[in-house]
Structure formats: C-alpha cells, structure tokens
Amino acid sequence: MSPSASLLEVESLTVRLPIEGGMREVLHGVSLEIRPGESVGLVGESGSGKSMTARAIDRILPPGAAVSGQIRFGGRDVMSLGGADLKKFRGEVAMIFQDPRAHTNPVRRIGDFMTEALCTNQGVSKQDASRRAVALLKDVGIEDGERRLHQYPHELSGGLLQRVMIATALLTKPRLLLADEPTTALDVTTQAEVVGILDTLRSDLGLAMLFITHNLELAAAICDRTIVMYAGQVVEVRQSNRLHDEPLHPYTAALTAARPSIERTAPRLLAIAGRPLSAFEAPETECAFAPRCPYAQDVCRRARPSLVELDGGMTRCVRASDLVGHMELSAHG
Amino acid sequence: MAEPILEVKGLRKEFGPLVAVDDVSFSLPEGGSLAIVGESGSGKTTVAKMIVGLERPTAGVIRACGADRSLPPRSTRERRRRGREVQIVFQDPYTSLDPRQTGEATIDEVLRLHRGWDRDRRRERIKQLADLVGLDDRQMRALPRSLSGGQRQRVAIARALAAEPRVLILDESVAALDVSIQAQVLNLLADIHDETQVSYLCISHDLAVVRQLTQETVVMWRGRVVERGTTAQVLDDPQDDYTRRLRASVPRPGWKPPGHTVAPAAV
C-alpha cells in the first residue's frame, strides 16, 4: 500500500442521539481513513453503527444529533461546512442507499431526479445534464437511457432502479462514494451484476468508496480493506484478502464461523450466543463483545480495549496476539 | 412407499395475463425437508400461499396429510383442520405478529383454537414451546415492539409449532436476521426437525441456508421448475443454466463479481 495522503479521515467520531428521552451514544470514537481511489468495506450487524458512520460523514444525521470528533475530506473540516460549501461537499461525496424506492420520489420522472443536483447546485443546463445522465446510464449498462429518463420509478425493477441510483451518484463527479447496503434488497444474480458494475466503474474512474454491508464475503470481494464494527465501535481493520482466513478479532472470526456454507452442511452451526448489542448498550468499562466471546477472560472485563495494530491490521482485543491463528473459523472442523 | 405428507401436482396460478406459477409438481415425504429455491418473480412464495390457502390455484392439485386442499375449505372445521396440518413462518417478523399481543397471548390463542385445552394445560405447553425456541418468561410477556428481530421470529416459530403442524413452511424465515442470530435460528430449526418429525418446506433464495436445512431442492425460475434433485446434487453439480448462474452469483471467499478486472499484484 502506498503511503498517499488520505482522502477521508475520521477521527474519534462520537455521535449521540436523543433516544427514549435521553441522549444516547450510538458511535463511540470511530476512526477510519480512506485513501484516494481506495475501496473500503464497512461490515457489521444491525445496530453496529455502520450506517450511522456514513450518515455522519455525509452530514445527514437525524435532527438533535450531537457530534464530536473530526471528519476531514481532502484536508477540509467537514463539520464546519455550511451553505454552498456543504452542497459542494455532497457533490464530491455521493451516497447510494439500500432501498432505491424509498429514496426516489414516486411522482417524479427518473430524468428530473437524476439531473436535479446538477441543475440546481452546479448550474448545468437541463439539456446538458440530460445528455450526461444518458451517457452515465450507458456506463451502468442501461442502453435505452433516453426512454428511461421519461419513466417513473415504479416502471423500473429494483435492480434497474439501483443502477439509476449509481448513475445519479456519479453525475456530480464525486471523489468518494458512500454505498450503504446498495445490493441488500436485490436478488443474488442482480446483486452480482450491480456489484460488478459498481466495481468496474469505481476502478475506471479512480473513485474511492466506503461500501457498507452485513455480508463479509461481499465486502471482501470488492474492497481493498475491510473495517468490522460492533456496538458502535471499530473492532477490526484488515486487508480484505486476509479477513476470512486470518481475522484478528474474535467477533470477525465468529461471524465467519456462524454463516452456513454453500459447499457443505454443518452438523451444527457455530452460533454466537446472545444477541448483537446496540451501540448505546455498549458498556464503557469492558470489551463490548466479551459477554458473547468464547475467548473472553477476566482481563477483557476490566476496561474497554483500544484499537491496536497487529499483523498489518488493527484490532480492538486485548487477547488478540494470543488468539491470532487459534480461533475457530468453521463448523466443519 | 408411504404417501407423501405434502404433494403438489401440475400447480398453476394466473394473475390476469401473468402466469405466476406454471405446472409445478413436487412431493415432500413425511419427516423430510424440501427447498424451493428462486429469486423474486420465480413464483415460490405464490406456491407457498396456495398451499396454506391464501391464494386459490388456477389449476392443479394440492394434497396434504392425505386430504385434498386444491379448493377452498367448505366449513370452519375443515379450514381449521387445514390450518392445524400446515403452518407457515413468514419472512418479516416485524409485520407478521400482532403488535398488541404478547408472545404468550399469541400462542395461547392458537392452543385455544386448535387444541381446546384448559388454562393449566395451555400454560404448560406455552412454557414448553418457549423453552424449545429459547425465549424466557419476560420475553414471552413482552409486546413485539420490545423484542428484537430474532426474538420475534422465535415467537412466530413457536406460534406455528403450537398447532402441532405436520408440515412447516418456512418462507424466507431467516432472511431478515443478522448472521449471528440466523445461525441460532437455523440450529433451532434443525433441533425441532430432529425432535418432532415435522416436515419442512423451505422457501428461500439463500443457497447456504438451503444447504444447511434441506435434503431436497426444487429450483424455480419464472414460474417453472427448472431443476430438482437432492440439495447436494443441485448445489454441487447444477445442470440448468439458471441454477448455474445463481450458484455463481453467491459471494464466497475468493469470489469476484462479473466484469471484475484482476488488479495487478500488489507492489
């Protein structure tokens, strides 16, 4: 990995939200970095804070959110951006969501939706914007773009609509793509196509990407590095090609082992006891995963571990150096 | 050979001009487990709905537990009997439970309706079912809104089992669950299968889940069965083009999406 300057730097990001009458911490000091052109996976179960991280980066947190820490994009402080600068920033950091139907207006045509940001924020003429939209639709494998621009969202299948979303995100020529579970709602064969398009376009354009998913293998397939989150904290950062066979954190190992295999039937899956903690339930005085961790000892319950470097990656586990290479990774022996 | 516990022959369903299910046949032996694999629009859920009586077949025969159920029931008694024989667990535990009913009350209602037991006996059975699916007293007395997705799905499974069905249809029942919870529920379903001799019809798009849970598989594509066999055969050596494409699309270690250009070796 070349030591080029970061495109995005997130440092000690802490987010508190008004939940059930009190301010609850939903992100506990998240730090991460993305270099220009790099694709980074952000993996975790529900409530782990992965979407919240992306929303904090794009400055679209729910009202009442209290944020501390640092977010820097291309050297600029994102938290202090306002007005025109914030709009410009959102053009450079584009977001793709899980459910394209929930993020399109059902009574507006695809064309109006796609070109809105270009026309209103960047002063591009309607005609120019449409021409660029058609060209990008072609890039995502939609040949009859002209016709699609006049259609409404309900006339397109989920896979097609998600391709439209990708093309829309690329229209403002972003430098970073925040993709929040962009293929989770799609069929497996459609997912493979959409991910293939995203992957190809991203590397052709030299675009950096934060790819949020609950699917470790999907992240590993298209991301250079993968970040694993649990209960509002980063617990592991690893080169994707080493994540499956050489995880650093017991949680990552447990996730790998819990998933059934398409290759063979396990006599019994290695389920993780208990349920995933929501971020705001994470204890401050011990490792958040300790209650479910098969390797937990007293030392794990004395303090919240910090993220430490190990074997080319990072892990938030005090026992990591003892455990690496000795954790159970499959129910198949 | 014994009569299958569930048998479907030449099943067809039309919605206006659309043929959603076209000449589908399969049989599920007693105590067996069969998967219907397919993606959206394959017709797999429509097949499940016809079996439980939520849709009426345009043509074809459905037999379960030795009785025909191709036509709507003619009496309440008949409808309840069908309900007792075949139960279903839906995909979304957030919409398939009554938001105003606790797990306990949900199961109690099924026991009252289908078994007609007195209160003590029902209470005892509720406790057994809660143990079977791994829910504690507090969770059983909670409303769905204060339960997690995995806990809700356990309530739904317990509710389905309360009727003591001979066939349990699992319609994407673990698809919405987190990986760690999904493994727990899959282990639970395997235990129940071993302990109760209930037969499973598992509707799923997830080939790994199908491999874990079923012995036989039927692959559906655009309303038709395109391939069938033992689950191991279908997944290890798929014959049909669509099954092959489906198999190849599943992310797994070392998998790359189509069109992925292999990056030059890292410097």
Coordinates of C-alpha atoms in Angstrom, one line a residue:
Chain A
M1 CA 0.0 0.0 0.0
S2 CA 1.4 3.3 -1.0
P3 CA 1.5 5.9 1.8
S4 CA -0.5 8.5 -0.2
A5 CA -2.4 11.2 1.7
S6 CA -5.9 10.4 3.0
L7 CA -9.0 11.5 1.1
L8 CA -11.2 11.0 4.1
E9 CA -10.0 11.0 7.7
V10 CA -12.4 10.3 10.5
E11 CA -11.0 10.7 14.0
S12 CA -12.7 9.8 17.3
L13 CA -16.1 10.3 15.9
T14 CA -18.7 10.2 18.6
V15 CA -22.4 10.6 17.9
R16 CA -25.1 11.0 20.5
L17 CA -28.8 10.8 19.6
P18 CA -32.0 11.6 21.5
I19 CA -33.4 8.1 22.2
E20 CA -36.3 7.5 24.6
G21 CA -35.9 10.8 26.4
G22 CA -32.1 10.7 26.9
M23 CA -29.0 11.4 24.9
R24 CA -27.5 8.0 24.0
E25 CA -24.1 7.5 22.4
V26 CA -24.5 5.5 19.2
L27 CA -20.9 5.8 17.9
H28 CA -18.0 5.5 20.3
G29 CA -14.9 7.2 18.9
V30 CA -14.9 5.8 15.4
S31 CA -11.7 6.4 13.5
L32 CA -11.1 5.4 9.9
E33 CA -9.3 6.5 6.8
I34 CA -9.8 6.2 3.1
R35 CA -7.1 7.0 0.5
P36 CA -7.9 8.3 -3.0
G37 CA -9.2 5.5 -5.2
E38 CA -9.3 3.0 -2.4
S39 CA -12.4 0.9 -1.6
V40 CA -13.1 0.1 2.0
G41 CA -15.7 -2.2 3.3
L42 CA -17.7 -1.4 6.5
V43 CA -19.2 -4.5 7.9
G44 CA -21.4 -5.2 10.9
E45 CA -24.8 -6.4 12.1
S46 CA -27.8 -4.2 12.7
G47 CA -27.2 -1.6 15.3
S48 CA -23.4 -1.7 14.9
G49 CA -23.3 1.9 13.7
K50 CA -22.1 1.3 10.2
S51 CA -24.9 3.4 8.6
M52 CA -24.7 6.0 11.3
T53 CA -21.0 6.4 10.4
A54 CA -21.8 7.0 6.8
R55 CA -24.6 9.4 7.7
A56 CA -22.3 11.3 10.0
I57 CA -19.7 11.6 7.2
D58 CA -22.3 12.9 4.7
R59 CA -23.7 15.2 7.4
I60 CA -27.2 13.8 7.2
L61 CA -27.7 12.7 10.8
P62 CA -31.2 12.9 12.3
P63 CA -32.1 16.2 14.0
G64 CA -30.9 16.6 17.6
A65 CA -27.7 14.6 17.0
A66 CA -24.7 15.7 19.0
V67 CA -21.4 15.0 17.2
S68 CA -17.8 15.3 18.4
G69 CA -14.5 14.3 16.8
Q70 CA -13.0 15.2 13.5
I71 CA -14.1 14.5 9.9
R72 CA -11.7 15.8 7.2
F73 CA -12.3 15.4 3.5
G74 CA -9.4 16.4 1.2
G75 CA -7.9 18.3 4.1
R76 CA -11.1 20.3 4.8
D77 CA -13.0 20.2 8.1
V78 CA -16.4 18.7 7.1
M79 CA -18.2 19.5 10.4
S80 CA -17.8 23.2 9.9
L81 CA -19.1 23.3 6.3
G82 CA -22.3 25.2 5.6
G83 CA -24.5 26.5 2.8
A84 CA -22.9 26.3 -0.6
D85 CA -19.8 24.6 0.7
L86 CA -21.9 21.8 2.2
K87 CA -23.7 21.3 -1.1
K88 CA -20.4 21.2 -3.0
F89 CA -19.1 18.6 -0.5
R90 CA -22.2 16.4 -1.0
G91 CA -21.5 16.6 -4.7
E92 CA -18.0 15.2 -4.0
V93 CA -19.2 12.6 -1.6
A94 CA -22.2 10.9 -3.1
M95 CA -24.4 8.4 -1.3
I96 CA -26.2 5.3 -2.5
F97 CA -28.8 3.8 -0.3
Q98 CA -30.2 0.3 0.3
D99 CA -33.7 0.9 -0.8
P100 CA -33.8 2.9 -4.1
R101 CA -37.6 3.1 -3.9
A102 CA -37.5 4.9 -0.6
H103 CA -35.0 7.4 -1.9
T104 CA -36.8 8.4 -5.1
N105 CA -39.9 10.5 -5.5
P106 CA -42.6 8.2 -7.0
V107 CA -44.3 11.1 -8.8
R108 CA -41.2 12.5 -10.4
R109 CA -39.6 11.2 -13.6
I110 CA -36.2 9.5 -13.5
G111 CA -34.7 12.3 -15.6
D112 CA -35.8 15.1 -13.2
F113 CA -34.5 13.1 -10.3
M114 CA -31.2 12.4 -11.9
T115 CA -30.4 15.9 -13.0
E116 CA -31.8 17.9 -10.1
A117 CA -28.4 18.2 -8.3
L118 CA -26.6 19.1 -11.4
C119 CA -29.0 21.8 -12.5
T120 CA -29.7 23.4 -9.1
N121 CA -26.3 23.1 -7.4
Q122 CA -23.9 23.3 -10.3
G123 CA -25.8 25.4 -12.7
V124 CA -25.6 22.9 -15.6
S125 CA -28.3 23.4 -18.3
K126 CA -31.2 20.9 -18.4
Q127 CA -30.1 19.7 -21.8
D128 CA -26.5 19.2 -20.8
A129 CA -27.5 17.4 -17.6
S130 CA -29.8 15.0 -19.5
R131 CA -27.0 14.3 -22.0
R132 CA -24.7 13.4 -19.2
A133 CA -27.3 11.3 -17.5
V134 CA -27.9 9.2 -20.6
A135 CA -24.1 8.7 -21.0
L136 CA -23.8 7.5 -17.4
L137 CA -26.9 5.2 -17.7
K138 CA -25.0 3.6 -20.6
D139 CA -22.0 3.1 -18.3
V140 CA -24.2 1.2 -15.8
G141 CA -25.5 -1.0 -18.5
I142 CA -28.7 0.8 -19.4
E143 CA -28.7 1.3 -23.2
D144 CA -32.0 3.0 -23.6
G145 CA -31.3 5.9 -21.3
E146 CA -33.4 8.4 -23.3
R147 CA -36.5 6.4 -22.7
R148 CA -35.7 5.7 -19.1
L149 CA -35.4 9.4 -18.3
H150 CA -39.1 9.8 -19.1
Q151 CA -40.2 6.9 -16.9
Y152 CA -41.3 6.9 -13.3
P153 CA -39.6 4.8 -10.6
H154 CA -42.4 2.2 -10.4
E155 CA -41.8 1.3 -14.1
L156 CA -38.3 0.1 -13.3
S157 CA -37.3 -3.1 -11.5
G158 CA -35.3 -2.9 -8.2
G159 CA -32.1 -3.8 -9.9
L160 CA -32.6 -1.3 -12.7
L161 CA -33.6 1.4 -10.3
Q162 CA -30.4 0.8 -8.2
R163 CA -28.3 1.2 -11.4
V164 CA -30.1 4.5 -11.9
M165 CA -29.1 5.5 -8.4
I166 CA -25.5 4.6 -9.1
A167 CA -25.5 6.6 -12.3
T168 CA -27.1 9.6 -10.4
A169 CA -24.5 9.4 -7.7
L170 CA -21.8 9.5 -10.3
L171 CA -23.3 12.5 -12.2
T172 CA -21.8 15.1 -9.8
K173 CA -18.3 13.6 -10.4
P174 CA -17.7 12.6 -6.8
R175 CA -14.4 11.6 -5.4
L176 CA -15.9 9.3 -2.7
L177 CA -18.9 7.1 -2.9
L178 CA -20.7 6.1 0.3
A179 CA -22.7 3.0 -0.6
D180 CA -25.0 1.9 2.2
E181 CA -26.1 -1.8 1.6
P182 CA -26.7 -0.9 -2.1
T183 CA -27.4 -4.5 -3.1
T184 CA -29.1 -5.9 0.0
A185 CA -32.6 -5.6 -1.4
L186 CA -31.7 -7.1 -4.7
D187 CA -31.7 -10.8 -5.9
V188 CA -28.4 -12.6 -5.8
T189 CA -27.9 -12.7 -9.5
T190 CA -28.9 -9.0 -9.8
Q191 CA -26.6 -8.2 -6.8
A192 CA -23.7 -9.8 -8.7
E193 CA -24.4 -7.6 -11.8
V194 CA -24.8 -4.4 -9.8
V195 CA -21.7 -5.0 -7.7
G196 CA -19.8 -5.9 -10.9
I197 CA -20.8 -2.6 -12.5
L198 CA -20.0 -0.6 -9.3
D199 CA -16.7 -2.3 -9.0
T200 CA -15.7 -1.7 -12.6
L201 CA -16.8 2.0 -12.7
R202 CA -15.2 2.7 -9.4
S203 CA -11.8 1.5 -10.6
D204 CA -12.1 3.1 -14.0
L205 CA -12.9 6.4 -12.5
G206 CA -10.4 6.1 -9.7
L207 CA -13.2 6.7 -7.2
A208 CA -12.8 5.9 -3.5
M209 CA -15.7 4.0 -1.9
L210 CA -17.0 3.2 1.5
F211 CA -19.1 0.0 1.0
I212 CA -21.4 -0.7 3.9
T213 CA -22.7 -4.3 4.1
H214 CA -23.5 -7.1 6.5
N215 CA -22.0 -9.6 4.1
L216 CA -18.3 -10.2 4.9
E217 CA -17.7 -12.1 1.7
L218 CA -19.3 -9.4 -0.5
A219 CA -17.1 -6.8 1.1
A220 CA -14.0 -8.9 0.7
A221 CA -14.8 -9.4 -3.0
I222 CA -14.7 -5.7 -3.9
C223 CA -12.9 -3.9 -1.1
D224 CA -9.2 -3.4 -0.6
R225 CA -9.6 -3.2 3.2
T226 CA -12.5 -4.1 5.4
I227 CA -13.5 -2.5 8.7
V228 CA -15.6 -4.5 11.1
M229 CA -17.9 -2.7 13.5
Y230 CA -19.6 -4.0 16.7
A231 CA -21.8 -2.0 19.1
G232 CA -20.8 1.4 17.7
Q233 CA -17.0 0.7 17.7
V234 CA -14.5 -0.3 15.1
V235 CA -13.2 -3.7 16.3
E236 CA -11.1 -4.7 13.3
V237 CA -9.4 -3.3 10.2
R238 CA -7.9 -5.9 7.8
Q239 CA -6.7 -6.4 4.3
S240 CA -9.8 -7.9 2.7
N241 CA -8.0 -10.9 1.3
R242 CA -6.8 -11.9 4.8
L243 CA -10.1 -11.3 6.6
H244 CA -11.7 -14.6 6.0
D245 CA -8.8 -16.9 6.9
E246 CA -6.8 -14.7 9.2
P247 CA -9.2 -12.5 11.2
L248 CA -7.8 -10.6 14.1
H249 CA -10.8 -10.1 16.3
P250 CA -12.9 -12.9 17.8
Y251 CA -16.1 -11.2 16.6
T252 CA -14.9 -11.4 13.0
A253 CA -13.9 -15.0 13.4
A254 CA -17.4 -15.7 15.0
L255 CA -19.2 -14.0 12.1
T256 CA -17.3 -16.1 9.6
A257 CA -18.0 -19.3 11.5
A258 CA -21.7 -18.6 12.1
R259 CA -22.6 -18.3 8.4
P260 CA -23.8 -21.5 6.8
S261 CA -21.7 -22.7 3.8
I262 CA -23.0 -23.3 0.3
E263 CA -20.4 -26.1 -0.1
R264 CA -21.5 -28.4 2.7
T265 CA -24.0 -28.9 5.5
A266 CA -22.6 -28.4 9.0
P267 CA -23.7 -30.8 11.7
R268 CA -24.3 -27.7 13.8
L269 CA -23.5 -24.0 13.0
L270 CA -21.3 -22.2 15.4
A271 CA -23.9 -19.7 16.5
I272 CA -22.8 -16.7 18.6
A273 CA -24.6 -16.8 21.9
G274 CA -26.8 -13.8 22.8
R275 CA -27.7 -11.0 20.5
P276 CA -25.7 -8.2 19.0
L277 CA -25.6 -5.2 21.3
S278 CA -26.9 -1.9 20.1
A279 CA -24.3 0.8 20.2
F280 CA -25.9 2.6 23.0
E281 CA -25.9 -0.5 25.2
A282 CA -22.1 -1.0 24.9
P283 CA -20.5 -0.9 28.3
E284 CA -17.8 1.7 28.9
T285 CA -15.8 -0.5 31.3
E286 CA -15.3 -3.7 29.4
C287 CA -15.0 -5.1 25.9
A288 CA -18.4 -4.9 24.3
F289 CA -18.1 -8.4 22.7
A290 CA -16.9 -10.1 25.9
P291 CA -20.3 -11.4 27.0
R292 CA -20.6 -13.3 23.7
C293 CA -17.0 -14.1 23.2
P294 CA -15.8 -17.7 23.6
Y295 CA -12.3 -16.5 24.4
A296 CA -13.2 -13.8 27.0
Q297 CA -11.2 -13.8 30.2
D298 CA -11.2 -11.5 33.3
V299 CA -8.8 -9.2 31.5
C300 CA -11.4 -8.5 28.9
R301 CA -13.8 -7.2 31.5
R302 CA -11.5 -4.6 33.1
A303 CA -11.6 -1.9 30.6
R304 CA -12.8 -1.1 27.1
P305 CA -9.9 -2.2 24.8
S306 CA -8.3 0.3 22.5
L307 CA -7.7 -0.3 18.8
V308 CA -4.1 -1.6 18.4
E309 CA -2.0 -2.5 15.4
L310 CA -1.3 -6.2 14.8
D311 CA 0.0 -8.2 11.8
G312 CA -0.7 -5.4 9.3
G313 CA -4.2 -4.7 10.5
M314 CA -5.9 -3.3 13.6
T315 CA -7.9 -5.0 16.3
R316 CA -9.8 -3.9 19.5
C317 CA -9.0 -7.0 21.5
V318 CA -6.6 -7.3 24.4
R319 CA -6.0 -11.0 23.8
A320 CA -5.5 -10.6 20.0
S321 CA -1.9 -11.6 19.8
D322 CA -2.5 -14.8 21.7
L323 CA -5.6 -15.6 19.6
V324 CA -4.5 -14.9 16.1
G325 CA -4.4 -18.2 14.2
H326 CA -6.1 -20.1 17.0
M327 CA -9.7 -19.1 16.6
E328 CA -12.3 -21.5 15.3
L329 CA -13.3 -20.3 11.8
S330 CA -15.7 -23.0 10.6
A331 CA -18.2 -25.5 11.9
H332 CA -16.6 -28.1 9.6
G333 CA -13.5 -28.8 11.6
Chain B
M1 CA -43.9 -46.3 -0.5
A2 CA -45.8 -44.2 2.0
E3 CA -47.9 -41.3 0.7
P4 CA -46.0 -38.0 0.9
I5 CA -47.2 -35.7 3.6
L6 CA -47.5 -32.9 1.0
E7 CA -47.9 -33.3 -2.7
V8 CA -48.4 -30.7 -5.4
K9 CA -49.2 -31.7 -9.0
G10 CA -49.5 -29.5 -12.1
L11 CA -50.0 -26.4 -10.0
R12 CA -50.8 -23.3 -11.9
K13 CA -51.6 -19.7 -10.9
E14 CA -52.6 -16.9 -13.2
F15 CA -52.9 -13.3 -12.2
G16 CA -54.7 -11.8 -15.2
P17 CA -52.5 -12.4 -18.2
L18 CA -49.5 -13.2 -16.0
V19 CA -48.7 -16.9 -15.3
A20 CA -47.0 -16.7 -11.9
V21 CA -46.8 -20.5 -11.4
D22 CA -46.8 -22.9 -14.3
D23 CA -47.1 -26.6 -14.0
V24 CA -45.3 -27.1 -10.7
S25 CA -45.1 -30.5 -9.2
F26 CA -43.2 -31.8 -6.1
S27 CA -43.7 -34.0 -3.1
L28 CA -42.4 -33.8 0.4
P29 CA -42.1 -37.1 2.3
E30 CA -43.1 -37.3 6.0
G31 CA -40.3 -36.0 8.2
G32 CA -38.4 -34.8 5.1
S33 CA -37.2 -31.3 4.1
L34 CA -37.6 -29.7 0.7
A35 CA -36.4 -26.4 -0.5
I36 CA -38.0 -24.3 -3.2
V37 CA -35.2 -22.0 -4.4
G38 CA -35.7 -19.0 -6.6
E39 CA -35.5 -15.2 -6.9
S40 CA -38.2 -12.6 -6.9
G41 CA -40.8 -13.3 -9.5
S42 CA -40.0 -17.0 -9.6
G43 CA -43.4 -17.9 -8.1
K44 CA -42.0 -19.6 -5.0
T45 CA -44.0 -17.6 -2.5
T46 CA -47.2 -17.9 -4.6
V47 CA -46.7 -21.7 -4.3
A48 CA -46.5 -21.4 -0.5
K49 CA -49.5 -19.2 -0.4
M50 CA -51.6 -21.7 -2.4
I51 CA -50.6 -24.5 -0.1
V52 CA -51.7 -22.6 3.0
G53 CA -54.9 -21.4 1.3
L54 CA -54.0 -17.7 1.0
E55 CA -54.3 -18.0 -2.8
R56 CA -56.5 -20.2 -4.9
P57 CA -54.8 -22.2 -7.6
T58 CA -56.0 -21.7 -11.2
A59 CA -55.3 -25.4 -11.8
G60 CA -53.6 -28.3 -10.3
V61 CA -53.8 -30.5 -7.2
I62 CA -52.5 -29.9 -3.7
R63 CA -52.7 -32.8 -1.2
A64 CA -51.6 -32.5 2.4
C65 CA -51.8 -35.2 5.1
G66 CA -53.9 -37.4 2.8
A67 CA -56.6 -34.8 2.0
D68 CA -57.1 -32.6 -1.0
R69 CA -56.8 -28.8 -0.5
S70 CA -56.9 -27.6 -4.0
L71 CA -60.3 -25.9 -3.4
P72 CA -61.2 -23.5 -0.6
P73 CA -62.5 -25.2 2.6
R74 CA -66.3 -25.7 2.8
S75 CA -66.6 -25.4 6.6
T76 CA -64.9 -23.7 9.5
R77 CA -64.0 -27.2 10.8
E78 CA -62.3 -28.0 7.5
R79 CA -60.5 -24.7 7.5
R80 CA -59.1 -25.2 11.0
R81 CA -58.1 -28.7 10.2
R82 CA -56.0 -27.4 7.3
G83 CA -54.5 -24.8 9.5
R84 CA -53.5 -27.4 12.0
E85 CA -51.8 -29.5 9.4
V86 CA -49.7 -26.9 7.6
Q87 CA -48.3 -23.9 9.3
I88 CA -46.2 -21.1 7.9
V89 CA -43.5 -18.8 9.3
F90 CA -43.1 -15.6 7.2
Q91 CA -40.1 -13.6 6.3
D92 CA -40.7 -10.4 8.2
P93 CA -41.1 -10.8 12.0
Y94 CA -41.9 -7.1 12.2
T95 CA -45.2 -7.4 10.3
S96 CA -46.3 -11.0 10.9
L97 CA -47.1 -10.6 14.6
D98 CA -50.0 -8.7 16.1
P99 CA -48.4 -5.6 17.7
R100 CA -50.9 -5.6 20.6
Q101 CA -50.4 -9.2 21.5
T102 CA -47.6 -10.7 23.7
G103 CA -45.9 -13.9 22.6
E104 CA -47.7 -15.7 25.4
A105 CA -51.1 -14.5 24.3
T106 CA -50.3 -15.2 20.6
I107 CA -49.5 -18.8 21.4
D108 CA -52.4 -19.2 23.9
E109 CA -54.8 -18.2 21.2
V110 CA -53.5 -20.9 18.8
L111 CA -53.8 -23.5 21.6
R112 CA -57.3 -22.5 22.5
L113 CA -58.4 -22.5 18.9
H114 CA -56.7 -25.7 17.7
R115 CA -56.4 -27.8 20.8
G116 CA -59.2 -26.6 23.0
W117 CA -57.2 -27.2 26.2
D118 CA -57.9 -25.8 29.6
R119 CA -55.8 -23.0 31.0
D120 CA -53.3 -25.0 33.0
R121 CA -52.5 -27.3 30.1
R122 CA -52.1 -24.4 27.8
R123 CA -49.8 -22.6 30.2
E124 CA -47.7 -25.7 30.5
R125 CA -47.5 -26.1 26.7
I126 CA -46.6 -22.4 26.3
K127 CA -43.7 -22.9 28.7
Q128 CA -42.5 -25.9 26.7
L129 CA -42.7 -24.0 23.4
A130 CA -40.9 -21.0 24.9
D131 CA -38.1 -23.4 26.0
L132 CA -38.0 -25.0 22.6
V133 CA -37.4 -21.7 20.8
G134 CA -35.3 -20.2 23.6
L135 CA -37.4 -17.4 24.9
D136 CA -37.6 -16.5 28.6
D137 CA -40.7 -15.6 30.6
R138 CA -40.0 -11.9 30.4
Q139 CA -39.7 -12.1 26.6
M140 CA -42.9 -14.1 26.3
R141 CA -44.8 -11.5 28.2
A142 CA -43.4 -8.6 26.1
L143 CA -45.1 -7.0 23.2
P144 CA -43.4 -7.5 19.8
R145 CA -42.2 -3.9 19.8
S146 CA -39.8 -4.5 22.7
L147 CA -38.4 -7.7 21.1
S148 CA -35.5 -7.9 18.6
G149 CA -36.0 -9.4 15.1
G150 CA -34.6 -12.7 16.2
Q151 CA -36.8 -12.9 19.2
R152 CA -39.9 -12.0 17.2
Q153 CA -39.0 -14.8 14.7
R154 CA -38.8 -17.2 17.6
V155 CA -42.3 -16.2 18.7
A156 CA -43.5 -16.7 15.1
I157 CA -41.9 -20.2 15.1
A158 CA -43.4 -21.1 18.5
R159 CA -46.8 -19.9 17.2
A160 CA -46.5 -22.1 14.2
L161 CA -45.5 -25.1 16.2
A162 CA -48.2 -24.6 18.7
A163 CA -50.7 -26.0 16.3
E164 CA -48.5 -29.1 16.1
P165 CA -48.4 -29.0 12.3
R166 CA -47.1 -31.9 10.3
V167 CA -45.7 -29.5 7.7
L168 CA -44.0 -26.3 8.5
I169 CA -43.5 -23.8 5.6
L170 CA -40.5 -21.5 6.2
D171 CA -41.0 -18.6 3.8
E172 CA -37.6 -16.8 3.9
S173 CA -37.9 -17.2 7.6
V174 CA -34.2 -16.4 8.5
A175 CA -33.6 -14.0 5.6
A176 CA -34.2 -10.8 7.7
L177 CA -32.0 -11.9 10.6
D178 CA -28.4 -10.9 11.5
V179 CA -25.8 -13.5 10.8
S180 CA -25.2 -14.4 14.4
I181 CA -28.9 -14.7 15.1
Q182 CA -29.6 -16.5 11.9
A183 CA -27.2 -19.3 13.0
Q184 CA -29.1 -19.7 16.3
V185 CA -32.4 -19.9 14.5
L186 CA -31.1 -22.4 11.9
N187 CA -29.7 -24.6 14.7
L188 CA -33.1 -24.3 16.5
L189 CA -34.9 -25.4 13.3
A190 CA -32.6 -28.3 12.9
D191 CA -33.2 -29.4 16.5
I192 CA -37.0 -29.1 16.1
H193 CA -36.8 -31.2 12.9
D194 CA -34.9 -33.9 14.8
E195 CA -37.2 -33.8 17.8
T196 CA -40.7 -33.5 16.3
Q197 CA -40.7 -35.2 12.9
V198 CA -42.3 -32.1 11.4
S199 CA -41.7 -31.8 7.7
Y200 CA -40.1 -28.6 6.3
L201 CA -40.9 -26.8 3.1
C202 CA -38.3 -24.1 3.0
I203 CA -38.8 -21.2 0.5
S204 CA -35.5 -19.4 0.1
H205 CA -33.2 -17.5 -2.2
D206 CA -30.3 -18.2 0.1
L207 CA -28.4 -21.3 -1.1
A208 CA -26.3 -21.6 2.0
V209 CA -29.4 -21.7 4.2
V210 CA -31.0 -24.3 1.9
R211 CA -27.9 -26.4 2.1
Q212 CA -28.0 -26.2 5.9
L213 CA -31.7 -27.0 6.3
T214 CA -32.9 -29.3 3.5
Q215 CA -32.3 -32.7 1.9
E216 CA -34.0 -32.0 -1.4
T217 CA -34.3 -28.9 -3.6
V218 CA -36.5 -27.7 -6.4
V219 CA -35.3 -24.7 -8.4
M220 CA -37.9 -22.3 -9.8
W221 CA -37.4 -19.7 -12.4
R222 CA -40.2 -17.5 -13.9
G223 CA -42.9 -19.7 -12.5
R224 CA -41.5 -23.1 -13.7
V225 CA -39.4 -25.8 -12.1
V226 CA -36.1 -25.8 -13.9
E227 CA -34.1 -28.3 -11.8
R228 CA -34.7 -30.7 -9.0
G229 CA -32.7 -33.2 -7.0
T230 CA -31.0 -33.7 -3.7
T231 CA -29.8 -30.4 -2.3
A232 CA -26.2 -31.6 -2.5
Q233 CA -26.6 -32.6 -6.2
V234 CA -28.3 -29.4 -7.2
L235 CA -25.7 -27.2 -5.5
D236 CA -22.6 -29.2 -6.3
D237 CA -23.4 -30.0 -9.8
P238 CA -26.1 -27.8 -11.2
Q239 CA -27.4 -28.8 -14.6
D240 CA -29.7 -25.9 -15.6
D241 CA -28.2 -22.6 -16.9
Y242 CA -30.2 -20.6 -14.4
T243 CA -29.1 -22.7 -11.4
R244 CA -25.5 -22.4 -12.5
R245 CA -25.8 -18.6 -12.7
L246 CA -27.5 -18.5 -9.3
R247 CA -24.8 -20.6 -7.8
A248 CA -22.0 -18.5 -9.4
S249 CA -23.5 -15.2 -8.1
V250 CA -23.2 -16.1 -4.4
P251 CA -20.3 -14.2 -2.8
R252 CA -17.9 -16.5 -1.1
P253 CA -14.2 -16.4 -0.2
G254 CA -12.2 -15.7 -3.3
W255 CA -15.3 -14.7 -5.3
K256 CA -15.2 -11.8 -7.7
P257 CA -18.2 -10.1 -9.3
P258 CA -18.7 -10.5 -13.1
G259 CA -16.6 -8.0 -15.1
H260 CA -14.1 -7.6 -12.3
T261 CA -10.6 -6.9 -13.7
V262 CA -8.0 -8.6 -11.7
A263 CA -5.8 -5.9 -10.1
P264 CA -2.1 -6.2 -10.8
A265 CA -0.3 -7.9 -8.0
A266 CA 0.3 -5.6 -5.0
V267 CA 3.7 -3.9 -5.1

